[in-house]
Amino acid sequence: MRNTYLRLMQLVTGILIAVLLAIHIVIMHLNAILGFFGVDVTEPTSWESMIGRASQAIWVGLYIALLAVVLYHALNGLRGIILELTPSARTKRIATWVIIAFGIIAFIGGSYVPLALLIS
Amino acid sequence: MTEDSIKQITLKVQRYNPEQDSTPHFQEFLVPVSRGTTVLEGLLYIKENLDSTLTFRTSCRMAICGSCGMLINNYPHLACHTQIEEFHSDTLTIKPLPNLPILKDLVTDLIPFFNTHKSIKPYTIRHETEEMENPTAEFTQTPQELETFLQFTYCVKCGICISACPTSASDKLFLGPQALAQCYRYCADNRDEGWQERFLLVDTDHGVWHCHLAGACSEACPKGLDPALAIQLLKRRLTSQAIGLRKKQQSSPVASPITETKAKVPFPEFTAKES
């Protein structure tokens, strides 16, 4: 049932991306609408505002979670496309390991900055 | 049929003889067409009157055998089930089904297709070996249970769904809509107990999860089946099984032996022949 679990995760991460990305978009770009509802988010894209969010564990967790689900969703989808277009056992082995390695490196690189800011 | 109702149309047929040609080419034939003339009748006219070397498969002429699948005006059809006047055109282009190797002219090699069909074990599997080897009676099934998979039993294995499927075009190892639909057909059959074996066969990198749900198979199927639906239902079964939410399907019991037989109703008088 390995492929079923992989595809189930693809569906779950797709839903999570929609939720987490919606939070990100609303906070970063729709602050005028939030203001209409009485939520004061001033200058969300300013440096001070970003540093302020990076010092809160909930925001750091949210962005790391977004990074993880986007990486899984994108790279698993890319693996599926590669396997479909070049169906061979060798391609499958190489594509799988390259994608896993790339995913781990991208996750470490992407989560290092917010974690470092949070700890400092 | 009056002479006025017969008109000439051009059939542009793809020809390919692997012993002579390096690549396929087209040959045009003028064919007389009247109301109701099928593409297959057009091809038979060519074979009988114009060029006897034209090669194509045909058998039943009534969309039952699934032999005459071909690409007519770039859409897969059964030639016997497609009337020429449906296209409202003076020229028809006829090619062999795509996504299958060409043997000659309009004949494709269906052996890989049938092998894929066989690979998903398209037969009833039961754990009671004794009953399978020496059956005593049939396995019971209600009409409602039959209804869950009935449409998929009408597959004529023509290969049209495979030729319409975009995933089969890009992934040569993809099981294809026909085999996957037949996998669902047997898994949904309450007389069958082989779903675990079949789940392992379709839960692969080129199995059920590679279906993109384009729906081209369902649209093209000449028997009106919905293989895309079967694939989605198969995905649901796999997912339910993976997360432990699948309801256990009760296997149908062997029918109890008949103890009493009713007296046969005699034939009515009017059916008896006079000597």
Short mmCIF file of C-alpha atoms in Angstrom, two decimals:
data_model
loop_
_atom_site.label_atom_id
_atom_site.label_comp_id
_atom_site.label_asym_id
_atom_site.label_seq_id
_atom_site.Cartn_x
_atom_site.Cartn_y
_atom_site.Cartn_z
CA MET A 1 0.00 0.00 0.00
CA ARG A 2 3.04 2.26 -0.33
CA ASN A 3 1.76 4.19 -3.31
CA THR A 4 -1.61 4.63 -1.67
CA TYR A 5 0.01 6.22 1.40
CA LEU A 6 2.17 8.45 -0.81
CA ARG A 7 -0.89 9.61 -2.76
CA LEU A 8 -2.94 10.06 0.41
CA MET A 9 -0.19 12.32 1.75
CA GLN A 10 -0.34 14.22 -1.55
CA LEU A 11 -4.03 14.90 -0.95
CA VAL A 12 -3.53 15.86 2.70
CA THR A 13 -0.63 18.19 1.90
CA GLY A 14 -2.71 19.77 -0.87
CA ILE A 15 -5.41 20.67 1.67
CA LEU A 16 -2.81 21.89 4.18
CA ILE A 17 -1.18 24.08 1.52
CA ALA A 18 -4.54 25.70 0.79
CA VAL A 19 -5.08 26.46 4.51
CA LEU A 20 -1.55 27.61 5.35
CA LEU A 21 -1.15 29.60 2.16
CA ALA A 22 -4.49 31.28 2.79
CA ILE A 23 -3.24 32.40 6.24
CA HIS A 24 -0.02 33.67 4.66
CA ILE A 25 -1.80 35.55 1.86
CA VAL A 26 -4.36 37.11 4.18
CA ILE A 27 -1.74 38.31 6.68
CA MET A 28 0.80 39.53 4.13
CA HIS A 29 -1.33 40.98 1.37
CA LEU A 30 -4.89 41.45 2.55
CA ASN A 31 -4.22 43.54 5.66
CA ALA A 32 -6.73 46.14 4.45
CA ILE A 33 -9.48 43.52 4.59
CA LEU A 34 -8.31 42.41 8.05
CA GLY A 35 -8.48 46.05 9.11
CA PHE A 36 -12.10 46.15 7.98
CA PHE A 37 -12.81 43.34 10.44
CA GLY A 38 -10.99 45.16 13.27
CA VAL A 39 -7.70 43.20 13.12
CA ASP A 40 -4.82 45.65 13.09
CA VAL A 41 -1.93 44.40 10.93
CA THR A 42 0.22 47.40 10.10
CA GLU A 43 2.92 47.13 7.46
CA PRO A 44 3.05 43.31 7.37
CA THR A 45 5.84 43.28 4.80
CA SER A 46 8.14 45.64 6.69
CA TRP A 47 11.40 44.32 8.17
CA GLU A 48 10.33 45.03 11.76
CA SER A 49 7.05 43.24 11.25
CA MET A 50 8.76 40.17 9.77
CA ILE A 51 11.33 40.05 12.60
CA GLY A 52 8.48 40.41 15.07
CA ARG A 53 6.68 37.39 13.59
CA ALA A 54 9.91 35.40 13.47
CA SER A 55 10.25 35.79 17.24
CA GLN A 56 6.91 34.04 17.82
CA ALA A 57 6.97 30.25 17.85
CA ILE A 58 3.49 29.97 16.30
CA TRP A 59 4.55 31.88 13.16
CA VAL A 60 7.83 30.00 12.88
CA GLY A 61 5.95 26.72 13.21
CA LEU A 62 3.40 27.82 10.62
CA TYR A 63 6.05 28.75 8.04
CA ILE A 64 8.11 25.61 8.63
CA ALA A 65 4.94 23.53 8.25
CA LEU A 66 4.12 25.39 5.02
CA LEU A 67 7.64 24.72 3.73
CA ALA A 68 7.39 21.01 4.59
CA VAL A 69 4.01 20.45 2.95
CA VAL A 70 4.93 22.47 -0.16
CA LEU A 71 8.18 20.53 -0.56
CA TYR A 72 6.43 17.17 -0.19
CA HIS A 73 3.57 18.09 -2.50
CA ALA A 74 5.78 19.58 -5.21
CA LEU A 75 8.55 16.99 -5.14
CA ASN A 76 6.23 13.97 -4.95
CA GLY A 77 4.27 15.40 -7.89
CA LEU A 78 7.51 15.98 -9.80
CA ARG A 79 8.57 12.38 -9.09
CA GLY A 80 5.24 11.15 -10.46
CA ILE A 81 5.71 13.15 -13.67
CA ILE A 82 9.29 11.90 -14.12
CA LEU A 83 8.25 8.26 -13.60
CA GLU A 84 5.40 8.63 -16.05
CA LEU A 85 7.53 10.14 -18.80
CA THR A 86 10.56 7.88 -18.36
CA PRO A 87 9.27 4.59 -16.99
CA SER A 88 12.26 2.47 -15.97
CA ALA A 89 13.52 1.00 -12.70
CA ARG A 90 16.80 2.95 -12.99
CA THR A 91 15.03 6.29 -13.52
CA LYS A 92 12.76 5.53 -10.59
CA ARG A 93 15.69 4.82 -8.28
CA ILE A 94 17.68 7.88 -9.33
CA ALA A 95 14.67 10.24 -9.36
CA THR A 96 13.54 9.07 -5.93
CA TRP A 97 16.91 9.55 -4.24
CA VAL A 98 17.70 12.87 -5.95
CA ILE A 99 14.29 14.21 -4.96
CA ILE A 100 14.61 13.01 -1.36
CA ALA A 101 18.09 14.58 -1.09
CA PHE A 102 16.89 17.84 -2.66
CA GLY A 103 13.86 17.92 -0.36
CA ILE A 104 15.96 17.43 2.79
CA ILE A 105 18.50 20.08 1.76
CA ALA A 106 15.75 22.57 0.83
CA PHE A 107 13.92 21.91 4.10
CA ILE A 108 17.05 22.38 6.21
CA GLY A 109 18.00 25.55 4.30
CA GLY A 110 14.49 26.96 4.44
CA SER A 111 13.83 26.23 8.10
CA TYR A 112 17.28 27.30 9.35
CA VAL A 113 16.63 31.06 9.08
CA PRO A 114 13.33 31.25 11.01
CA LEU A 115 14.62 28.77 13.62
CA ALA A 116 17.85 30.75 14.07
CA LEU A 117 15.85 33.98 14.42
CA LEU A 118 13.53 32.36 16.97
CA ILE A 119 16.39 31.00 19.07
CA SER A 120 18.36 34.27 18.93
CA MET B 1 -32.39 3.01 -52.06
CA THR B 2 -32.37 5.42 -54.98
CA GLU B 3 -29.28 6.37 -56.93
CA ASP B 4 -29.63 9.99 -55.71
CA SER B 5 -29.18 8.99 -52.10
CA ILE B 6 -25.79 7.40 -52.84
CA LYS B 7 -22.82 9.74 -52.76
CA GLN B 8 -19.10 9.22 -53.02
CA ILE B 9 -16.85 10.04 -50.10
CA THR B 10 -13.11 9.71 -49.69
CA LEU B 11 -11.70 7.35 -47.10
CA LYS B 12 -8.13 8.32 -46.32
CA VAL B 13 -6.71 5.12 -44.86
CA GLN B 14 -3.36 4.78 -43.18
CA ARG B 15 -1.34 1.98 -44.79
CA TYR B 16 1.71 0.31 -43.34
CA ASN B 17 3.33 -2.93 -44.31
CA PRO B 18 6.38 -3.55 -42.10
CA GLU B 19 7.92 -5.76 -44.80
CA GLN B 20 7.84 -2.98 -47.42
CA ASP B 21 7.34 0.43 -45.75
CA SER B 22 9.66 2.28 -43.43
CA THR B 23 6.90 4.60 -42.21
CA PRO B 24 3.10 4.61 -42.44
CA HIS B 25 1.51 6.55 -45.30
CA PHE B 26 -2.03 7.41 -46.41
CA GLN B 27 -3.96 6.05 -49.37
CA GLU B 28 -7.25 7.52 -50.58
CA PHE B 29 -10.24 5.50 -51.78
CA LEU B 30 -13.56 6.69 -53.22
CA VAL B 31 -16.37 4.78 -51.56
CA PRO B 32 -20.11 4.92 -52.31
CA VAL B 33 -22.07 5.82 -49.19
CA SER B 34 -25.77 5.78 -48.48
CA ARG B 35 -27.78 6.38 -45.35
CA GLY B 36 -26.67 3.99 -42.59
CA THR B 37 -23.38 2.94 -44.21
CA THR B 38 -20.87 2.23 -41.48
CA VAL B 39 -17.16 2.87 -41.64
CA LEU B 40 -16.63 -0.89 -41.55
CA GLU B 41 -18.85 -1.32 -44.61
CA GLY B 42 -16.74 1.32 -46.33
CA LEU B 43 -13.58 -0.60 -45.52
CA LEU B 44 -15.16 -3.88 -46.66
CA TYR B 45 -16.11 -2.18 -49.94
CA ILE B 46 -12.47 -1.18 -50.42
CA LYS B 47 -11.26 -4.70 -49.64
CA GLU B 48 -13.78 -6.36 -51.95
CA ASN B 49 -13.63 -3.90 -54.87
CA LEU B 50 -10.59 -1.63 -54.76
CA ASP B 51 -7.66 -3.10 -52.85
CA SER B 52 -7.76 -6.58 -51.39
CA THR B 53 -4.47 -6.01 -49.53
CA LEU B 54 -6.07 -3.57 -47.08
CA THR B 55 -5.83 -5.20 -43.66
CA PHE B 56 -8.15 -4.64 -40.72
CA ARG B 57 -9.85 -6.72 -38.04
CA THR B 58 -13.56 -7.38 -38.06
CA SER B 59 -15.88 -10.08 -36.89
CA CYS B 60 -19.35 -9.57 -35.44
CA ARG B 61 -20.34 -6.27 -37.16
CA MET B 62 -22.54 -5.35 -34.18
CA ALA B 63 -20.22 -3.92 -31.51
CA ILE B 64 -19.96 -7.12 -29.51
CA CYS B 65 -16.58 -8.60 -30.41
CA GLY B 66 -14.51 -5.40 -30.10
CA SER B 67 -12.33 -6.27 -33.10
CA CYS B 68 -12.74 -3.22 -35.32
CA GLY B 69 -11.50 -0.45 -33.01
CA MET B 70 -9.76 2.26 -35.05
CA LEU B 71 -9.08 5.98 -35.09
CA ILE B 72 -11.69 7.65 -37.29
CA ASN B 73 -11.18 11.37 -37.84
CA ASN B 74 -8.74 11.32 -34.92
CA TYR B 75 -11.19 9.83 -32.46
CA PRO B 76 -11.30 6.14 -31.47
CA HIS B 77 -14.45 4.29 -32.54
CA LEU B 78 -15.65 0.81 -33.39
CA ALA B 79 -15.88 0.93 -37.19
CA CYS B 80 -18.98 -1.29 -37.21
CA HIS B 81 -20.74 0.96 -34.73
CA THR B 82 -19.98 4.25 -36.51
CA GLN B 83 -21.96 5.51 -39.46
CA ILE B 84 -20.12 7.59 -42.03
CA GLU B 85 -22.80 10.27 -42.20
CA GLU B 86 -22.29 11.02 -38.48
CA PHE B 87 -19.19 12.98 -39.46
CA HIS B 88 -20.92 15.31 -42.01
CA SER B 89 -17.74 15.28 -44.06
CA ASP B 90 -16.73 14.21 -47.56
CA THR B 91 -13.42 12.86 -46.28
CA LEU B 92 -12.74 10.48 -43.41
CA THR B 93 -9.29 9.77 -42.05
CA ILE B 94 -8.87 6.26 -40.72
CA LYS B 95 -5.85 5.22 -38.69
CA PRO B 96 -5.05 2.31 -36.35
CA LEU B 97 -5.63 2.77 -32.64
CA PRO B 98 -2.82 4.78 -31.02
CA ASN B 99 -0.88 3.62 -27.93
CA LEU B 100 -0.70 0.11 -29.41
CA PRO B 101 2.00 -1.30 -31.75
CA ILE B 102 0.92 -1.49 -35.41
CA LEU B 103 1.16 -4.89 -37.09
CA LYS B 104 -0.15 -3.95 -40.53
CA ASP B 105 -2.40 -1.19 -41.92
CA LEU B 106 -5.22 -0.85 -39.35
CA VAL B 107 -4.30 -3.92 -37.32
CA THR B 108 -2.68 -3.32 -33.95
CA ASP B 109 -0.94 -5.80 -31.70
CA LEU B 110 -3.35 -6.46 -28.84
CA ILE B 111 -1.16 -9.04 -27.07
CA PRO B 112 0.37 -6.51 -24.60
CA PHE B 113 -3.14 -5.21 -23.93
CA PHE B 114 -4.50 -8.70 -23.19
CA ASN B 115 -1.45 -9.54 -21.09
CA THR B 116 -2.10 -6.47 -18.96
CA HIS B 117 -5.72 -7.53 -18.64
CA LYS B 118 -4.63 -11.00 -17.52
CA SER B 119 -2.13 -9.55 -15.05
CA ILE B 120 -4.86 -8.22 -12.75
CA LYS B 121 -6.34 -11.73 -12.37
CA PRO B 122 -9.70 -11.16 -14.07
CA TYR B 123 -11.45 -14.17 -12.60
CA THR B 124 -13.17 -15.09 -9.35
CA ILE B 125 -10.73 -15.98 -6.61
CA ARG B 126 -11.99 -17.87 -3.57
CA HIS B 127 -10.12 -19.24 -0.61
CA GLU B 128 -12.14 -22.47 -0.57
CA THR B 129 -9.95 -24.50 -2.90
CA GLU B 130 -12.18 -27.55 -2.72
CA GLU B 131 -15.25 -25.60 -3.85
CA MET B 132 -13.26 -23.99 -6.69
CA GLU B 133 -11.88 -27.33 -7.86
CA ASN B 134 -15.09 -29.31 -7.46
CA PRO B 135 -17.98 -26.83 -7.43
CA THR B 136 -21.20 -28.03 -5.86
CA ALA B 137 -23.36 -24.98 -6.60
CA GLU B 138 -23.11 -21.34 -7.63
CA PHE B 139 -22.15 -18.51 -5.25
CA THR B 140 -25.21 -16.49 -4.32
CA GLN B 141 -25.60 -12.84 -5.31
CA THR B 142 -28.53 -10.47 -5.04
CA PRO B 143 -29.52 -8.17 -7.93
CA GLN B 144 -28.42 -5.19 -5.80
CA GLU B 145 -24.95 -6.70 -5.33
CA LEU B 146 -24.73 -7.39 -9.05
CA GLU B 147 -25.69 -3.80 -9.80
CA THR B 148 -22.53 -2.46 -8.07
CA PHE B 149 -20.31 -3.71 -10.89
CA LEU B 150 -22.66 -4.84 -13.66
CA GLN B 151 -21.76 -2.15 -16.21
CA PHE B 152 -18.08 -3.13 -16.07
CA THR B 153 -18.89 -6.69 -17.11
CA TYR B 154 -19.95 -5.36 -20.52
CA CYS B 155 -16.34 -4.55 -21.51
CA VAL B 156 -15.61 -6.01 -24.98
CA LYS B 157 -11.82 -5.49 -24.69
CA CYS B 158 -11.61 -3.44 -27.86
CA GLY B 159 -8.69 -1.32 -26.62
CA ILE B 160 -10.43 1.98 -27.37
CA CYS B 161 -10.13 3.24 -23.78
CA ILE B 162 -6.38 2.59 -23.87
CA SER B 163 -6.00 4.49 -27.13
CA ALA B 164 -8.00 7.44 -25.77
CA CYS B 165 -6.14 7.56 -22.45
CA PRO B 166 -3.50 10.35 -22.24
CA THR B 167 -1.65 8.53 -19.46
CA SER B 168 -1.34 5.37 -21.56
CA ALA B 169 0.16 7.59 -24.27
CA SER B 170 2.86 8.97 -22.00
CA ASP B 171 3.46 5.97 -19.69
CA LYS B 172 3.97 2.71 -21.54
CA LEU B 173 3.92 0.73 -18.28
CA PHE B 174 0.60 2.19 -17.12
CA LEU B 175 -1.95 -0.58 -16.55
CA GLY B 176 -4.58 1.41 -18.41
CA PRO B 177 -8.31 2.02 -17.88
CA GLN B 178 -9.43 -1.38 -19.15
CA ALA B 179 -7.37 -3.46 -16.71
CA LEU B 180 -8.04 -1.11 -13.80
CA ALA B 181 -11.79 -1.12 -14.46
CA GLN B 182 -11.73 -4.91 -14.60
CA CYS B 183 -9.77 -4.96 -11.36
CA TYR B 184 -12.57 -2.96 -9.74
CA ARG B 185 -15.17 -5.19 -11.39
CA TYR B 186 -13.76 -8.28 -9.64
CA CYS B 187 -12.95 -6.53 -6.35
CA ALA B 188 -16.54 -5.25 -6.15
CA ASP B 189 -17.96 -8.68 -6.87
CA ASN B 190 -19.07 -10.20 -3.56
CA ARG B 191 -18.41 -13.69 -4.92
CA ASP B 192 -14.71 -12.83 -5.11
CA GLU B 193 -12.14 -12.89 -2.30
CA GLY B 194 -9.04 -11.85 -4.26
CA TRP B 195 -9.00 -8.11 -3.56
CA GLN B 196 -5.82 -8.30 -1.47
CA GLU B 197 -3.91 -9.91 -4.35
CA ARG B 198 -5.24 -7.38 -6.84
CA PHE B 199 -4.59 -4.37 -4.60
CA LEU B 200 -0.90 -5.29 -4.63
CA LEU B 201 -0.96 -5.42 -8.44
CA VAL B 202 -2.56 -2.01 -8.93
CA ASP B 203 -0.90 -0.14 -6.04
CA THR B 204 2.29 0.39 -8.04
CA ASP B 205 4.12 3.32 -9.62
CA HIS B 206 2.32 2.65 -12.90
CA GLY B 207 -0.94 1.50 -11.42
CA VAL B 208 -4.17 3.06 -10.30
CA TRP B 209 -2.61 6.23 -8.86
CA HIS B 210 -1.23 7.28 -12.22
CA CYS B 211 -4.72 7.87 -13.59
CA HIS B 212 -5.10 11.64 -14.03
CA LEU B 213 -8.87 11.39 -14.28
CA ALA B 214 -8.94 12.87 -17.77
CA GLY B 215 -12.11 10.84 -18.36
CA ALA B 216 -11.21 10.20 -22.01
CA CYS B 217 -11.72 6.44 -21.51
CA SER B 218 -15.32 6.90 -20.38
CA GLU B 219 -16.06 9.31 -23.19
CA ALA B 220 -14.64 7.01 -25.85
CA CYS B 221 -15.99 3.65 -24.64
CA PRO B 222 -18.28 2.35 -27.40
CA LYS B 223 -20.25 0.26 -24.89
CA GLY B 224 -21.01 3.28 -22.70
CA LEU B 225 -19.03 2.04 -19.72
CA ASP B 226 -17.41 4.42 -17.28
CA PRO B 227 -13.88 3.09 -16.60
CA ALA B 228 -12.90 6.43 -15.02
CA LEU B 229 -15.58 5.85 -12.39
CA ALA B 230 -14.28 2.33 -11.74
CA ILE B 231 -10.76 3.70 -11.27
CA GLN B 232 -12.01 6.33 -8.81
CA LEU B 233 -13.95 3.68 -6.89
CA LEU B 234 -10.84 1.50 -6.86
CA LYS B 235 -8.83 4.42 -5.47
CA ARG B 236 -11.47 4.84 -2.77
CA ARG B 237 -11.21 1.18 -1.84
CA LEU B 238 -7.42 1.38 -1.66
CA THR B 239 -7.51 4.54 0.46
CA SER B 240 -10.16 3.12 2.81
CA GLN B 241 -8.06 0.00 3.18
CA ALA B 242 -4.88 2.02 3.86
CA ILE B 243 -6.46 4.11 6.64
CA GLY B 244 -8.42 1.22 8.09
CA LEU B 245 -11.89 2.50 7.24
CA ARG B 246 -12.81 -0.17 4.74
CA LYS B 247 -15.93 -2.11 5.52
CA LYS B 248 -15.38 -5.84 5.43
CA GLN B 249 -17.05 -7.28 2.37
CA GLN B 250 -18.92 -10.44 3.21
CA SER B 251 -18.15 -13.14 0.67
CA SER B 252 -21.24 -14.70 -0.78
CA PRO B 253 -21.97 -18.24 0.38
CA VAL B 254 -22.42 -21.22 -1.85
CA ALA B 255 -26.05 -21.63 -2.75
CA SER B 256 -27.82 -24.29 -0.75
CA PRO B 257 -28.54 -27.45 -2.71
CA ILE B 258 -31.92 -27.65 -4.35
CA THR B 259 -34.08 -30.08 -2.42
CA GLU B 260 -37.35 -29.81 -4.27
CA THR B 261 -37.93 -29.24 -7.92
CA LYS B 262 -41.12 -27.94 -9.35
CA ALA B 263 -42.79 -29.94 -12.05
CA LYS B 264 -41.93 -28.56 -15.47
CA VAL B 265 -44.64 -26.53 -17.09
CA PRO B 266 -45.77 -28.35 -20.22
CA PHE B 267 -45.43 -26.59 -23.54
CA PRO B 268 -48.61 -24.89 -24.66
CA GLU B 269 -50.58 -26.67 -27.31
CA PHE B 270 -49.87 -24.09 -30.03
CA THR B 271 -46.10 -24.72 -29.90
CA ALA B 272 -46.48 -28.41 -30.70
CA LYS B 273 -45.83 -29.18 -34.33
CA GLU B 274 -48.31 -31.24 -36.17
CA SER B 275 -46.89 -34.44 -37.52
#
